[in-house]
Amino acid sequence: MTNFHGVSLSPRAWCKPIMLLLFLFSFLMADAQKKISGKITDADSKEPVFGASVRVKGSSKGAVTDDKGVFTIDAPKGSTLIISSMEYGTTEVKVEDASSYDIPIKRSVSGLNEVVVIGYGTVKRKDLTGAIASLKGADIKTEGVSNVGRALQGKLPGVTVESAGGDPGSGTRILIRGVGTFNNADPLYIVDGVQVANINNVAPGDIESMDVLKDASAAAIYGSRAANGVVLVTTKSGKPGKAVIQFNTNVGFQKILKKYDVLNASEWATVSNAAHDAAGLPRLAIAADPSQLGKGTDWQDAIYRTAPIQQYYLGVSGGGETAKYSMSGQYTDQDGIVDVTGYKRYGARVKSEATKGRLKIGETLLLTREKWIRMPGGWGGQGGNPVGSATKMIPVFNIYDSTAVGGYSGATGPVVNVANPVAQLHLEDISYELTSILANAFAEVSILPNLKYKFNVGYTNSFGNTDDYQRRYVVGGLFAHATNDLSQTKERTNLVLLENTLNYNKDFGKHSLQVLAGYAYQRLKYNYWLASKTNLPDGIKELDAASGAATVGGNSTESVLLSQLGRVIYSYDNRYLLTASFRRDGSSRFGKDNRYGNFPSVAVGWNLSNEKFFHADPRVLSSLKIRGSYGILGNQEIGDYQYSAAIASNINYVIGAAQQKWFGAIQTAFASPNIKWENTKTINAGIDAGFLNGKLNMSADYFTKRTTDVLLEVPIPGSAGSSENPTVNAGILQNKGFELGINYGNKVGVLNYSVYGTLSSIRNKVIELGTGSQQIFGGQPTHHGASTTLTEAGGQVSAFYLIKAVGIFQSQEEVNAYRDKNGKLIQPNASAGDIKFLDANGDGSISNADRVNCGSPFPKFEYGLGANLSAFNFDLNIFMQGTSGNKIYNGLRQDLEGMNLEFNYSRATLNAWTPTNHSNIPRAVINDPNFNTQSSSRFLESGSYFRLKTLQIGYTIPEFLNNKFKITSMRAYISADNLFTITNYSGYNPDIGRTGSILDRGVDFGHVAYPLARVVSFGIQLSL
């Protein structure tokens, strides 16, 4: 089933249909006539309603209102206009002699007519039974400099969004309802029906809606890929009517939010001398006279800058009665706050749809090219990347040395090998370019009035290319690279999706029925190539120019997923709701005996407010619905071919007196033929309520999520003959949580306002793990620190297990008094001023066996709070979010407050303990005989924070100026992102995020960080 015939994606195959559609669009636009015009407004707020549908009853003629609520349509006298919009009821207007109409329409209670995307279809919110959180394109409009993922942060209950770093073009890490696996915990991303790796390259201006499927009832239709939740992104479609042109631009500047407060040259020398004196060691020559050193080099100032960012978006949409289109282009140029780094993105999107009789065809084509200029990851020293090196580099050294190869100075002498961060940035060029193609085409045939068949073809292709060019250099006395070297890596991921679905929709009497049945095929293929050479001539970056050693490599993997799916949605009298779905998936990632998994779900809902006995005053309680669901989801996110043994070839050896070469192979990984699907069972109970005539709306959910047969690597001894740990089903995880979303909107005089908030609280627990006593360690915070997190049965995922620091010995008498039950000194190497550690197990010594549970990286709750206000032509949008109760391990602080190694220190060390200064910072002592700097609770901090994420002030020019300038609307705004953060965390950013293993969660690897930036920008949103 891996060969396909008759499906062509070549330019020639697509050229004729595209030209035909464009010709049809031009003809329809030219033929449009303006006979009747009107303006549609909200009956309560008097604000214009954008995107409302206007249709002539009994015909296919239609139009859509623009940004001012205005429409034009050809309709004869005596006909009836039907006006409808997602959040409003349907209104009918009789056409009389007048040629212009002002039509107020009433907002439906709680937006119950709003359409929600649920996967392979849509449903009105009033008929919804699953736990789904939604964000509309208009909600992203008030964001400043942002990507799509960050627009979700704090706005959807149960959806945790963290930054993946502050570097330009960085995406986000999204967790839906906690962590249910030790493997890839990312949700499934679907853009216009096609699976993608992430949504970071989608332009915010292209978003029509984003719907997050959280419970099994909502997500089970995606079966084996939905255990971590589903994020559905629907891009904008054209609407019948005249062409609408939208142009958005945003230009701003970024500046680092926070730097580490480290010592200048004379301060460092003072602390260094004290540390050497305490250890009885000679002072460093470079620190001999602190008074002569001055401030020295500020390495952080040397790498950070105020960086510009600019974003542009241009969209055109429109259509006629039988065809519609939407096209857009985007461009982003973002310099990084760290010198040299940067990001650029170009994108284009085309989406169209045409209907001819019973046939409807359409397509989406999304093309993006992204390019990152990245920092080096480190040169093998203990400074880490340039951000880490800038904090730890000793300030007595200079930046430049014109006599050195490469032109840069660096550390010399008996100090730690921390690299010159400026040299790192300028002597190694790392670029990554990614070209992404998303194509989706469908044909839908109305077999019967209520029965439709749809064939959908999806295709994605991402091609990434990394170039790493390292110049020859001698940087100080610790770093040298004799040749110019070039390494090139290429990766390609290709996905093909074929879906056949039947949809039956029927309303009869008080009954409403939707039935879906389908079959899907998906193939994913990955290819990897590597080539590198050494000794290139200066200034030339071509592999063929190199004369040194060469390295080549490459591999590929392929997986296939076959699926059958079905769903029934039933409603009786808008009171009783039922949704049932089933999906059966077969994955090539499992052996033949465990290849298939079944994923059913069922959900019910009861609209109590539609019952005859419901007599609540709508001014108090206007709507009420309760929901409940149960379902099973799956997870197959492991590597390919894990069920079979891995064999390495070319393992050769010599034997016999003649030294004959024998060719051989060896098994490098054991087979795991019995591995099978992870299964996640979810129970959800929810309530939706509206108050105050629908002005106040609330949605609350409580869920339990239990994942069985968790796939994890079980350690085996190397003597077993395998270099890798086999993957087995050996764990059970549990998540329980509560989610609340609330919003209120009203109008007081000329002031329109709305406020909204979200609250989520989720707890996880490891029920079983491996053999029962297995422990998984993670989160090594520094180059030399021990692990900080522990995952084991009975505890939380990645809980912080640390030796507990309980204070500082204030005298030698206190050291001598700290003994075990047998009178033995517990810390025999300690002196006054050293850290006192808790002997938790009572064995009379301090070791890793004394680690205790010190907290969780997962917050007790997280929240978001926003407000939108408008009066006259001004608007104010503000959004705040934060977390509470989580812990962060500050790895960079562990280095900077150590005073045991020869690099720079935190300014806090100026207050180090001395016999005359009894502080909470231990004494300065090189070599640290008491291990004051070991991984301990000393460096574990509160991760709670409150952030003013977005503050935006806008002004929309009045209508008379629109007419004068012949535009539809124009809004200008000033926006500030990450304006301030209130937190006790001393690191760069409490929203540390970072992609990587879930076992490292909450550990701030400061030596490889990229700080977050504050952004102030100016933007214009123009419609024609």
Coordinates of N, CA and C in Angstrom, one line a residue, residues 31-37 70-74 99:
D31 N -19.2 40.6 -12.3 CA -20.6 40.5 -12.6 C -21.5 41.0 -11.4
A32 N -20.8 41.2 -10.2 CA -21.5 41.6 -9.0 C -22.3 42.9 -9.3
Q33 N -23.5 43.1 -8.8 CA -24.3 44.3 -9.0 C -24.7 44.8 -7.6
K34 N -24.8 46.1 -7.4 CA -25.2 46.7 -6.2 C -26.6 47.3 -6.3
K35 N -27.6 46.5 -5.8 CA -29.0 47.0 -5.9 C -29.5 47.3 -4.5
I36 N -29.1 46.5 -3.5 CA -29.6 46.7 -2.1 C -28.4 46.7 -1.2
S37 N -28.3 47.7 -0.3 CA -27.2 47.7 0.6 C -27.8 47.8 2.0
V70 N -21.3 46.3 6.7 CA -22.1 46.7 5.5 C -22.0 45.5 4.5
F71 N -23.2 45.4 3.8 CA -23.2 44.4 2.7 C -24.0 45.0 1.5
T72 N -23.8 44.4 0.4 CA -24.6 44.7 -0.8 C -25.0 43.4 -1.5
I73 N -26.2 43.4 -2.0 CA -26.7 42.2 -2.6 C -27.8 42.5 -3.7
D74 N -27.9 41.7 -4.6 CA -28.9 41.8 -5.7 C -30.1 41.0 -5.2
S99 N -33.8 51.0 -0.7 CA -32.6 50.4 -1.3 C -31.5 50.2 -0.2

